[in-house]
């Protein structure tokens, strides 16, 4: 039992030491999504895609978060793709 607890403590310590670098990466990712969400709102202002996907900063960040996590990516991509297949 003592060796198992020692191994568990070592693994737990390793996981705890990974938290600060992971938090740094997630912070940078959040800043990038916030910046490009704002950029999308500015670039796509008063367009069909802008009204649908980048109507405000929160909607733009949500659209980009969906693209980053690839959850329902076709839902975000397909309307614009169907409108402009050649571009």
Tab-separated table of C-alpha atoms in Angstrom:
chain	number	residue	atom	x	y	z
A	1	UNK	CA	0.000	0.000	0.000
A	2	UNK	CA	2.864	2.381	0.766
A	3	UNK	CA	4.399	1.986	-2.692
A	4	UNK	CA	1.058	2.615	-4.378
A	5	UNK	CA	0.529	5.806	-2.386
A	6	UNK	CA	4.043	6.951	-3.214
A	7	UNK	CA	3.401	6.360	-6.926
A	8	UNK	CA	0.042	8.098	-6.697
A	9	UNK	CA	1.600	11.092	-4.943
A	10	UNK	CA	4.260	11.295	-7.664
A	11	UNK	CA	1.641	11.223	-10.446
A	12	UNK	CA	-0.536	13.764	-8.638
A	13	UNK	CA	2.462	16.073	-8.235
A	14	UNK	CA	3.188	15.721	-11.952
A	15	UNK	CA	-0.414	16.649	-12.827
A	16	UNK	CA	-0.351	19.666	-10.499
A	17	UNK	CA	2.892	20.901	-12.083
A	18	UNK	CA	1.209	20.771	-15.542
A	19	UNK	CA	-1.543	23.222	-14.553
A	20	UNK	CA	0.385	26.540	-14.974
A	21	UNK	CA	1.680	25.809	-18.518
A	22	UNK	CA	-1.767	24.566	-19.548
A	23	UNK	CA	-3.393	27.685	-18.129
A	24	UNK	CA	-0.910	29.830	-20.078
A	25	UNK	CA	-1.760	28.061	-23.337
A	26	UNK	CA	-5.501	28.389	-22.712
A	27	UNK	CA	-5.064	32.087	-21.918
A	28	UNK	CA	-3.239	32.683	-25.208
A	29	UNK	CA	-5.950	30.725	-27.039
A	30	UNK	CA	-8.643	32.843	-25.380
A	31	UNK	CA	-6.879	36.071	-26.331
A	32	UNK	CA	-6.522	34.911	-29.938
A	33	UNK	CA	-10.184	33.915	-30.170
A	34	UNK	CA	-11.203	37.254	-28.680
A	35	UNK	CA	-9.004	39.187	-31.125
A	36	UNK	CA	-10.104	37.251	-34.213
A	37	UNK	CA	-13.733	37.367	-33.083
A	38	UNK	CA	-13.470	41.164	-32.997
A	39	UNK	CA	-11.632	41.101	-36.327
A	40	UNK	CA	-14.422	38.984	-37.867
A	41	UNK	CA	-17.056	41.423	-36.620
A	42	UNK	CA	-15.158	44.313	-38.238
A	43	UNK	CA	-14.326	42.533	-41.513
A	44	UNK	CA	-17.752	40.949	-42.069
A	45	UNK	CA	-19.751	43.984	-40.974
A	46	UNK	CA	-22.963	44.350	-42.998
A	47	UNK	CA	-22.555	41.124	-45.006
A	48	UNK	CA	-24.742	38.037	-45.063
A	49	UNK	CA	-22.115	35.926	-43.298
A	50	UNK	CA	-21.460	38.716	-40.837
A	51	UNK	CA	-25.097	38.989	-39.832
A	52	UNK	CA	-25.298	35.207	-39.388
A	53	UNK	CA	-21.953	34.303	-37.759
A	54	UNK	CA	-20.358	37.570	-36.584
A	55	UNK	CA	-23.301	39.713	-35.541
A	56	UNK	CA	-21.542	40.715	-32.307
A	57	UNK	CA	-18.348	39.915	-30.436
A	58	UNK	CA	-19.830	37.068	-28.408
A	59	UNK	CA	-21.329	35.415	-31.487
A	60	UNK	CA	-18.030	35.801	-33.355
A	61	UNK	CA	-16.049	34.261	-30.501
A	62	UNK	CA	-18.559	31.405	-30.267
A	63	UNK	CA	-18.264	30.738	-34.012
A	64	UNK	CA	-14.471	30.652	-33.744
A	65	UNK	CA	-14.606	28.405	-30.670
A	66	UNK	CA	-16.746	25.948	-32.653
A	67	UNK	CA	-14.137	26.011	-35.419
A	68	UNK	CA	-11.258	25.454	-32.962
A	69	UNK	CA	-12.928	22.515	-31.239
A	70	UNK	CA	-14.240	21.143	-34.573
A	71	UNK	CA	-17.612	20.507	-32.933
A	72	UNK	CA	-20.229	21.079	-35.631
A	73	UNK	CA	-17.666	22.710	-37.936
A	74	UNK	CA	-19.789	21.979	-41.033
A	75	UNK	CA	-22.632	23.949	-39.434
A	76	UNK	CA	-20.375	27.000	-39.435
A	77	UNK	CA	-18.678	26.414	-42.777
A	78	UNK	CA	-21.347	25.068	-45.119
A	79	UNK	CA	-23.607	28.148	-45.509
A	80	UNK	CA	-20.669	30.306	-46.610
A	81	UNK	CA	-19.292	27.513	-48.784
A	82	UNK	CA	-22.651	27.073	-50.526
A	83	UNK	CA	-22.831	30.833	-51.222
A	84	UNK	CA	-19.268	31.097	-52.624
A	85	UNK	CA	-18.038	27.765	-53.959
A	86	UNK	CA	-15.290	29.271	-56.126
A	87	UNK	CA	-13.650	31.459	-53.495
